[in-house]
Coordinates of C-alpha atoms in Angstrom, one line a residue:
M901 CA -0.1 0.4 -0.2
T902 CA 1.5 3.3 -1.3
A903 CA 1.4 6.6 1.6
V904 CA 0.1 9.5 1.1
V905 CA 1.8 12.4 1.3
E906 CA 0.5 15.6 1.9
P907 CA 2.4 19.3 0.5
P908 CA 3.9 21.4 3.0
V909 CA 1.4 24.0 2.0
A910 CA -1.5 21.7 2.7
R911 CA -0.1 20.9 6.3
L912 CA 0.4 24.5 7.1
A913 CA -3.1 25.5 6.0
A914 CA -4.5 22.4 7.9
L915 CA -3.5 24.5 10.7
P916 CA -5.7 26.3 13.5
G917 CA -5.2 30.4 12.5
V918 CA -3.1 29.7 9.3
S919 CA -5.0 31.2 6.3
T920 CA -3.8 30.4 2.7
A921 CA -3.8 33.8 0.2
S922 CA -6.5 32.5 -1.8
R923 CA -8.4 32.0 1.2
V924 CA -7.9 35.0 2.7
A925 CA -9.2 37.1 -0.9
A926 CA -12.1 34.5 -0.8
Q927 CA -13.5 35.4 2.9
A928 CA -13.0 39.4 1.9
E929 CA -15.2 38.5 -1.5
R930 CA -17.8 37.1 1.0
A931 CA -17.3 40.0 3.4
R932 CA -18.1 42.3 0.7
A933 CA -21.3 40.8 -1.1
T934 CA -23.3 40.3 2.6
G935 CA -23.0 44.0 3.6
R936 CA -19.9 42.9 5.8
V937 CA -17.2 45.8 4.6
L938 CA -18.2 49.0 3.3
P939 CA -16.2 50.5 -0.1
V940 CA -13.4 52.5 -0.6
V941 CA -11.3 54.3 -3.5
P942 CA -9.2 51.7 -4.9
A943 CA -6.3 53.9 -4.1
L944 CA -7.0 52.5 0.1
A945 CA -8.0 49.3 -0.5
G946 CA -4.9 47.5 -0.4
L947 CA -4.5 49.3 3.4
L948 CA -7.8 47.9 4.5
P949 CA -9.2 44.4 6.2
G950 CA -11.0 42.4 3.5
A951 CA -10.4 45.5 0.8
G952 CA -12.7 48.4 2.9
L953 CA -14.5 49.3 5.9
R954 CA -14.6 46.6 7.9
R955 CA -19.1 47.1 9.8
G956 CA -18.0 47.0 13.8
S957 CA -14.4 48.8 13.2
T958 CA -12.8 51.3 14.5
V959 CA -10.6 53.1 12.5
A960 CA -8.4 55.9 13.4
V961 CA -6.8 58.6 11.1
H962 CA -3.8 60.4 11.6
G963 CA -2.8 63.8 9.9
G964 CA -5.3 65.5 8.7
T965 CA -8.7 65.7 7.7
S966 CA -8.3 64.5 3.7
L967 CA -7.9 61.4 4.6
L968 CA -10.7 61.0 6.4
L969 CA -13.0 62.1 3.8
A970 CA -11.4 60.4 1.2
L971 CA -12.6 57.0 3.9
L972 CA -15.9 58.5 3.8
A973 CA -16.4 58.6 -0.3
S974 CA -17.3 55.5 -1.6
P975 CA -19.8 54.7 1.5
T976 CA -22.0 57.6 0.7
N977 CA -22.0 56.5 -3.0
A978 CA -23.4 53.3 -2.3
G979 CA -25.6 53.9 -0.4
S980 CA -24.5 54.6 3.3
W981 CA -25.0 56.9 5.6
A982 CA -22.2 59.1 7.7
A983 CA -22.1 61.5 10.2
V984 CA -19.3 63.4 11.7
V985 CA -19.7 64.5 15.3
G986 CA -17.6 67.6 16.6
L987 CA -15.5 68.8 12.6
P988 CA -16.8 72.1 13.0
S989 CA -13.2 73.3 10.5
L990 CA -14.9 70.5 8.0
G991 CA -14.4 71.4 4.8
L992 CA -17.6 70.7 2.5
A993 CA -16.3 71.9 -1.0
A994 CA -13.0 69.7 0.1
A995 CA -15.2 66.8 1.0
A996 CA -17.4 66.9 -2.7
E997 CA -14.5 67.1 -4.0
Y998 CA -13.2 63.9 -2.6
G999 CA -16.3 62.9 -4.0
V1000 CA -18.8 62.6 -0.4
D1001 CA -22.0 62.6 -1.5
L1002 CA -22.8 65.5 1.4
A1003 CA -26.2 64.2 1.0
R1004 CA -26.1 61.6 2.9
V1005 CA -23.9 62.6 5.3
A1006 CA -24.7 64.7 8.8
L1007 CA -23.5 67.1 10.8
I1008 CA -23.0 67.6 14.2
P1009 CA -20.4 70.2 14.9
R1010 CA -20.6 71.4 17.5
P1011 CA -21.8 68.4 20.1
G1012 CA -20.3 70.0 23.7
A1013 CA -20.5 68.0 26.6
E1014 CA -23.2 65.9 24.8
L1015 CA -20.4 64.2 22.1
P1016 CA -20.8 60.7 24.0
A1017 CA -24.2 60.5 24.0
V1018 CA -25.0 61.6 20.2
V1019 CA -22.1 60.0 18.9
A1020 CA -23.9 56.7 20.0
A1021 CA -26.8 57.3 19.7
L1022 CA -25.7 58.2 15.2
L1023 CA -24.1 54.3 15.6
D1024 CA -27.6 52.9 16.4
G1025 CA -28.6 54.1 12.7
V1026 CA -26.0 54.9 10.8
D1027 CA -23.3 53.7 9.0
V1028 CA -20.2 55.6 9.2
V1029 CA -19.9 57.8 12.5
A1030 CA -16.4 60.1 11.8
V1031 CA -16.0 61.7 15.6
Q1032 CA -12.6 63.8 16.7
A1033 CA -12.5 62.8 20.1
E1034 CA -10.1 64.4 21.8
T1035 CA -12.1 65.3 24.8
L1036 CA -12.8 62.0 25.4
Q1037 CA -11.8 59.4 28.4
P1038 CA -10.6 56.4 26.9
S1039 CA -12.7 54.3 29.2
V1040 CA -16.2 55.8 26.5
A1041 CA -14.0 55.8 24.0
R1042 CA -13.5 51.7 24.6
R1043 CA -17.5 51.7 25.2
L1044 CA -18.7 53.9 21.8
S1045 CA -16.0 51.1 20.1
A1046 CA -18.1 48.7 21.9
R1047 CA -21.1 50.0 20.9
A1048 CA -20.2 50.4 17.1
R1049 CA -19.2 46.5 16.8
H1050 CA -22.9 45.8 18.2
R1051 CA -24.6 47.5 16.3
G1052 CA -22.3 47.2 13.2
A1053 CA -21.1 50.0 12.2
V1054 CA -18.0 52.0 11.4
L1055 CA -16.5 54.2 14.0
L1056 CA -13.5 56.8 11.9
S1057 CA -12.1 59.0 14.9
A1058 CA -9.4 61.5 13.9
G1059 CA -6.8 61.2 16.0
A1060 CA -5.6 58.8 18.3
W1061 CA -8.2 56.4 19.7
P1062 CA -7.9 53.6 22.6
G1063 CA -8.0 50.2 21.1
A1064 CA -8.6 51.1 17.3
D1065 CA -9.0 48.2 15.0
V1066 CA -6.9 49.8 12.2
E1067 CA -4.5 53.1 12.7
L1068 CA -4.2 55.2 9.2
S1069 CA -1.0 57.7 9.2
C1070 CA -1.0 59.9 6.6
R1071 CA 2.8 62.0 6.3
R1072 CA 2.8 64.7 3.7
S1073 CA 5.5 65.9 1.0
A1074 CA 5.5 68.8 -0.7
W1075 CA 3.2 70.2 -3.5
S1076 CA 3.6 69.5 -7.7
G1077 CA 2.2 72.3 -10.3
V1078 CA 4.9 75.1 -9.4
S1079 CA 7.5 75.3 -11.3
D1080 CA 9.8 78.5 -12.0
G1081 CA 7.8 80.3 -9.3
Y1082 CA 5.2 80.7 -10.6
G1083 CA 1.7 78.4 -11.9
H1084 CA -1.0 76.4 -10.1
L1085 CA -0.5 73.7 -7.6
R1086 CA -2.2 70.7 -8.7
S1087 CA -1.6 67.6 -6.0
R1088 CA 0.6 67.1 -3.0
E1089 CA 2.7 63.3 -2.6
A1090 CA 1.7 61.7 0.4
T1091 CA 2.3 58.1 2.5
V1092 CA -0.4 56.7 4.4
R1093 CA 0.9 53.7 6.2
A1094 CA -1.6 51.1 7.8
H1095 CA -1.4 48.8 11.1
G1096 CA -3.9 47.2 13.9
R1097 CA -5.2 44.0 15.3
G1098 CA -5.7 40.7 14.0
A1099 CA -6.0 41.1 9.9
A1100 CA -4.7 44.2 10.2
A1101 CA -1.2 43.2 12.3
R1102 CA 0.8 43.7 9.3
P1103 CA 2.0 46.9 8.6
L1104 CA 1.6 48.5 5.2
S1105 CA 2.2 51.9 3.0
A1106 CA 1.5 53.1 0.1
S1107 CA 2.1 56.7 -1.4
L1108 CA -0.2 58.2 -3.1
A1109 CA -2.0 61.9 -4.4
L1110 CA -3.8 63.3 -1.9
P1111 CA -5.2 65.4 -3.5
A1112 CA -4.6 64.2 -7.2
P1113 CA -4.5 66.8 -10.0
T1114 CA -8.5 65.8 -10.3
G1115 CA -9.1 67.7 -6.8
T1116 CA -9.7 63.3 -5.8
L1117 CA -7.6 60.8 -4.6
T1118 CA -7.2 58.8 -7.6
H1119 CA -7.2 55.2 -9.2
P1120 CA -4.2 53.8 -9.5
L1121 CA -1.9 54.8 -12.4
P1122 CA 0.6 52.4 -14.2
T1123 CA 4.1 53.7 -13.8
P1124 CA 5.4 57.4 -15.1
T1125 CA 7.3 57.2 -18.0
P1126 CA 9.7 60.1 -18.6
A1127 CA 7.4 61.9 -20.0
S1128 CA 4.9 61.6 -17.6
T1129 CA 4.7 65.0 -14.9
P1130 CA 5.2 64.4 -11.6
A1131 CA 1.5 65.4 -10.6
T1132 CA -0.7 62.4 -12.4
R1133 CA 1.5 59.8 -10.2
T1134 CA -1.3 58.4 -7.9
L1135 CA 0.3 55.6 -6.3
R1136 CA 3.1 52.9 -5.7
E1137 CA 2.3 50.0 -3.0
A1138 CA 5.0 48.4 -1.0
T1139 CA 4.9 47.4 2.5
A1140 CA 6.4 48.3 5.1

């Protein structure tokens, strides 16, 4: 009788907690199909588990509001509702340029001492809640994350958030478009880094245009030829 020897990859895939690339891709596709993951623009999809915003998760965004607005664009255009709490200086024109559907966004710019109660109420009925939480106590922040997890909402924090599932940090470099002392600012290159817990434990980074010449965060483009201008470069993904 001839013994059957399993390939090493099959033995590894059978171990608890080990997933193959094809299995992870299939799980991500099933999650998107069942509505458990809200879409994001393709330039950011590679940085997030499941290629989108997983319902029930908390995502902390560091480095300004541009990245926050870019995360709101695809969900609102796909029919989800969003709310922004405690960000009175948020630019609606900039949000529209990034592709946010303003008709599906509720603004609560100055909730004051009622911020925790307002966020909790919104998590019960809104798909994505973005909040400026500088004054929140860590214990309150964790309770709100637990509520988002229970209700299946996505909590986006403008700044640090205790126990966030994913943290996105944005580091910007120089603007392009001005040459020889004149011209118009057209785009700015930024490096976005992602790390977190569980499926997001592996650090990732992407170099992209934030904003691109069109005013949005655009799709990846092929590597530019020598005739291309710096302003046309949008995305070069690599592991950190």
